[in-house]
Short mmCIF file of C-alpha atoms in Angstrom, two decimals:
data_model
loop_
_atom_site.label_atom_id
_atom_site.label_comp_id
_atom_site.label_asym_id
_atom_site.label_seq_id
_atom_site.Cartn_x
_atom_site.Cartn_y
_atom_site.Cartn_z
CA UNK A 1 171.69 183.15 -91.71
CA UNK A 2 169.72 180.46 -90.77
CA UNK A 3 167.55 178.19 -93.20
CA UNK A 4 164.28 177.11 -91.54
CA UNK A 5 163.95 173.38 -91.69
CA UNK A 6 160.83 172.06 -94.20
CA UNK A 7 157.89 170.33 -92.02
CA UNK A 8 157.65 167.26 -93.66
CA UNK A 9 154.17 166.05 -93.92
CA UNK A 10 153.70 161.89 -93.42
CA UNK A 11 150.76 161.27 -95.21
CA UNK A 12 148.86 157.47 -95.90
CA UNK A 13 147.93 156.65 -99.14
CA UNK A 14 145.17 154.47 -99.70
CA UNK A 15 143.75 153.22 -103.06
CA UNK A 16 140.11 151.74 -102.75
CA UNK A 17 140.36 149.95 -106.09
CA UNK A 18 142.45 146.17 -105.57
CA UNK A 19 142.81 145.66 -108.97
CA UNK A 20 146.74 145.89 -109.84
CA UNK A 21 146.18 148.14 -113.18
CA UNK A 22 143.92 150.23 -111.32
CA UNK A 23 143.87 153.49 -112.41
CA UNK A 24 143.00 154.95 -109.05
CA UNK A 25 146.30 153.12 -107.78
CA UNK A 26 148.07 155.09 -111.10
CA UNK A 27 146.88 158.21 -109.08
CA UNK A 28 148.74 156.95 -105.93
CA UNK A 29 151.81 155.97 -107.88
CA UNK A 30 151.46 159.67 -109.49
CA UNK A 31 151.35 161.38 -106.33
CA UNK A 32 154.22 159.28 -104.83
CA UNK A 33 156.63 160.35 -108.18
CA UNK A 34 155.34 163.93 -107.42
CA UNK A 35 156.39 163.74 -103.54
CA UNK A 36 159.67 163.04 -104.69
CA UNK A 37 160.26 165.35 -107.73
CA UNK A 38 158.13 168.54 -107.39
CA UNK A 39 156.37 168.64 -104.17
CA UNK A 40 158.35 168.93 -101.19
CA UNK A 41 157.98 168.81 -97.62
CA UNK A 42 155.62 165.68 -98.00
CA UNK A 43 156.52 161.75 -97.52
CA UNK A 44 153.83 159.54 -98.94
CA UNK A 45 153.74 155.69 -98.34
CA UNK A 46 151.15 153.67 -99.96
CA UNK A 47 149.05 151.84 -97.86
CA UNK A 48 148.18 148.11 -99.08
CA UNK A 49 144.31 147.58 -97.74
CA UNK A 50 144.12 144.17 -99.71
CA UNK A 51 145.25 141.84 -96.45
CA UNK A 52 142.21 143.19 -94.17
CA UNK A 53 139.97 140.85 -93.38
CA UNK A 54 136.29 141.85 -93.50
CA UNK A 55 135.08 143.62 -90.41
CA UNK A 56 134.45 141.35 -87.70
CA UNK A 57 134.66 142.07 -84.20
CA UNK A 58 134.65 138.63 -83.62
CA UNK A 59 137.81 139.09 -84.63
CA UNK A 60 138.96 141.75 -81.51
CA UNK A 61 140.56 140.12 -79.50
CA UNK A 62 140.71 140.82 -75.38
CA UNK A 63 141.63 144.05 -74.34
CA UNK A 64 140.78 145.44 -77.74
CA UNK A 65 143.57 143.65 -79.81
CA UNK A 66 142.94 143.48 -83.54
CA UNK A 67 144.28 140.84 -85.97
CA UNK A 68 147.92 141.29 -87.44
CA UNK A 69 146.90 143.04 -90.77
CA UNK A 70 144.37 145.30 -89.37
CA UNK A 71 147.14 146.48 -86.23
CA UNK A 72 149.85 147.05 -88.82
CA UNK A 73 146.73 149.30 -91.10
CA UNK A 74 145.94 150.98 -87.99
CA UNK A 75 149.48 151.90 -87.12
CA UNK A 76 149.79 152.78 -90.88
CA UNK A 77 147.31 155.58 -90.01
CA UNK A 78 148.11 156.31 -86.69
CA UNK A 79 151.70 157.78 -87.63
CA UNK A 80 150.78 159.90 -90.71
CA UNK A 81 149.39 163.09 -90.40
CA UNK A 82 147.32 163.22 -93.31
CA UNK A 83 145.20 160.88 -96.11
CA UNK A 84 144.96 160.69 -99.19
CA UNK A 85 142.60 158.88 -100.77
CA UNK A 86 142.52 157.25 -104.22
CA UNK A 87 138.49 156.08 -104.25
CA UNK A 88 136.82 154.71 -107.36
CA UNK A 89 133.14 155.14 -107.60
CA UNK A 90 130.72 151.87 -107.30
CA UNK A 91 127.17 152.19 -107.65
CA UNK A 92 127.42 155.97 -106.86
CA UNK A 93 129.64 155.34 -103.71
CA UNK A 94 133.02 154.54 -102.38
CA UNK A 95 134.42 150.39 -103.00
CA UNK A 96 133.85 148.07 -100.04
CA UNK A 97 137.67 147.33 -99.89
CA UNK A 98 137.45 151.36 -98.86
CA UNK A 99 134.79 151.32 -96.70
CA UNK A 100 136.19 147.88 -95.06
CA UNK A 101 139.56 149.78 -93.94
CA UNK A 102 137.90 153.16 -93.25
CA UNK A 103 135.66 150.90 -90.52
CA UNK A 104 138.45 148.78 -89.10
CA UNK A 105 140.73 152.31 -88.30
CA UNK A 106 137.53 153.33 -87.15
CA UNK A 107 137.19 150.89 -84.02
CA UNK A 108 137.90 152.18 -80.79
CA UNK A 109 140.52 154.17 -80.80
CA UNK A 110 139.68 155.97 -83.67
CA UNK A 111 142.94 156.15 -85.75
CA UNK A 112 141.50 158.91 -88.13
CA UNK A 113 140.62 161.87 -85.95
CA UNK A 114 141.47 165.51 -86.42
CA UNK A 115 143.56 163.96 -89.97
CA UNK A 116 143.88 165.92 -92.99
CA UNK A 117 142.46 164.54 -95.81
CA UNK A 118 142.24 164.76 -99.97
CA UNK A 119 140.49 162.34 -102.45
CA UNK A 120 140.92 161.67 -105.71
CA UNK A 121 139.41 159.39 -108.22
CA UNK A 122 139.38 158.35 -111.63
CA UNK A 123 136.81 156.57 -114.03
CA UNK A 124 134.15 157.37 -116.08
CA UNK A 125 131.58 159.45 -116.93
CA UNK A 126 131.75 161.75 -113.43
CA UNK A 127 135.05 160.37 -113.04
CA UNK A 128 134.34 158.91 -109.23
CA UNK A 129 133.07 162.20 -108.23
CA UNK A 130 129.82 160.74 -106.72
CA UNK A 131 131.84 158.71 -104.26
CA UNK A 132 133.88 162.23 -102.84
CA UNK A 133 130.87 163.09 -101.25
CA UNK A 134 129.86 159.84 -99.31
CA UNK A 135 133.57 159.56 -98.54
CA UNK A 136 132.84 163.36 -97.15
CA UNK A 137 129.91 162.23 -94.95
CA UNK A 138 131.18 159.41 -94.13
CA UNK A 139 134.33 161.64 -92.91
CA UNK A 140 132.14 163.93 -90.84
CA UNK A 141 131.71 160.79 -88.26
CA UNK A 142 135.56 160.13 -88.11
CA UNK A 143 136.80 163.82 -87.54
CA UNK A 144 138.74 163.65 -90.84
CA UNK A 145 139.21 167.70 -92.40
CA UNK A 146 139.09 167.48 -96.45
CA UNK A 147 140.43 170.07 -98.26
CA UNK A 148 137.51 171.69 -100.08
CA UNK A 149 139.93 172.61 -103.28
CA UNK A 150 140.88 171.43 -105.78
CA UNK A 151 138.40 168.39 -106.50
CA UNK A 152 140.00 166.17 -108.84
CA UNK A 153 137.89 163.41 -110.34
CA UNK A 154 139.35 162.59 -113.69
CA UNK A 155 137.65 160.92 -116.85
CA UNK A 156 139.80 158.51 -117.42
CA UNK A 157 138.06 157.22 -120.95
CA UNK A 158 138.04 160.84 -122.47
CA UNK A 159 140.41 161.53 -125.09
CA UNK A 160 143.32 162.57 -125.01
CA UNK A 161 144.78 159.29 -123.21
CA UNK A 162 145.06 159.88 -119.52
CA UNK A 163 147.32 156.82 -118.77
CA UNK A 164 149.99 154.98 -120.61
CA UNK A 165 149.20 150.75 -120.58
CA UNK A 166 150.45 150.15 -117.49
CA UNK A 167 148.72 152.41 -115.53
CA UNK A 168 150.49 155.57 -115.36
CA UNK A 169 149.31 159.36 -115.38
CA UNK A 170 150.29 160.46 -118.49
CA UNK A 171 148.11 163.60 -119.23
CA UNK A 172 149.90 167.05 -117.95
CA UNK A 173 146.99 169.04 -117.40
CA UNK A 174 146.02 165.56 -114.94
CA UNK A 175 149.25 165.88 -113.31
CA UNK A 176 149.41 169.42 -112.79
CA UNK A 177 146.23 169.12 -111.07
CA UNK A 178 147.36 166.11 -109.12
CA UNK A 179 150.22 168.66 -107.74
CA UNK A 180 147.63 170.86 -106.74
CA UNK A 181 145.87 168.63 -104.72
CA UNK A 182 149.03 167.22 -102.97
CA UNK A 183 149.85 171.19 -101.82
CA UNK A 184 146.57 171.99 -100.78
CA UNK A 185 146.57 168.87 -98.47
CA UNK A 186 150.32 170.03 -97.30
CA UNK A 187 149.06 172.75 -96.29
CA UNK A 188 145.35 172.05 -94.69
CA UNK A 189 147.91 169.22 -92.93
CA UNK A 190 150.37 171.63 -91.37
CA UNK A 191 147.35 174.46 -90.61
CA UNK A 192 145.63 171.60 -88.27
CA UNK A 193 149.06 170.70 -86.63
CA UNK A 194 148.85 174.46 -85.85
CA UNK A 195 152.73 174.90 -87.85
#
């Protein structure tokens, strides 16, 4: 009997936070450990957005050439399948760091269409949840498909501790969630690459 090979799923990971103790990067580092030790049939690679330069098309070059960092982002995206999204709120929408490498996949070609995509966030109060739905709309415009459940926007200043000192997912019920999130996407991924 035959075993049917697993479809594995490349997907981008992109925090919008720069900060190195982030705790939206903790979600990314999370996700990765969970790629690799519960869910299967998914490859995540971080994506560093911190070397793009601020969108400039003075900075195209002839024929539509980019600068180094932004054609090694945009290849970055090009080659996954799906993206997840790590996007702390500011001022009730997504970081400019975000936005800045959301625009430069954006020029023409448009590295993001017909994508799956999940977001998560952490923070407080809401959580980041207010910057999900400009992240949505902004979405709508790039032909990237969220998954519509589970949202996961986590308090991350409620007790019980949701990360350790350095960053790390530490609460269960977090993490469990977290593995929801990654299936749903592995699964909205392989529905639009009609597997």
């Amino acid at each position: 009997m035959e075993v049917a090979a697993v479809q594995i799923i490349r997907i981008a990971a992109i925090c919008g936070s720069l900060r190195q103790g982030s705790f939206n990067r903790g979600l990314i580092s999370s996700a990765l450990d969970l790629s690799k030790q519960v869910v299967s049939g998914m490859e995540i690679e971080y994506v560093e957005i911190s070397p793009l330069p601020m969108l400039n098309t003075d900075l195209e070059g002839p024929g539509g050439s980019f600068p180094d960092a932004v054609d090694a982002f945009r290849q970055k995206i090009r080659e996954a399948d799906a993206v997840l999204f790590a996007s702390p709120e500011y001022n009730y929408s997504v970081s400019a760091p975000l936005k800045n490498a959301i625009d430069w996949a954006s020029r023409t070609p448009n590295c993001w269409g017909g994508k799956a995509a999940a977001i998560v966030s952490a923070g407080g109060g809401f959580g980041g949840g207010r910057s999900h739905y400009h992240l949505r709309q902004i979405g709508v415009y790039l032909d990237l498909h969220f998954i519509n459940k589970p949202e996961f926007f986590l308090n991350a200043f409620a007790p019980p501790a949701k990360f350790d000192s350095n960053g790390n997912l530490i609460d269960a019920e977090a993490t469990e969630k977290l593995k929801d999130v990654l299936l749903s996407l592995r699964s909205h991924a392989l529905r639009l690459k009609g597997s």
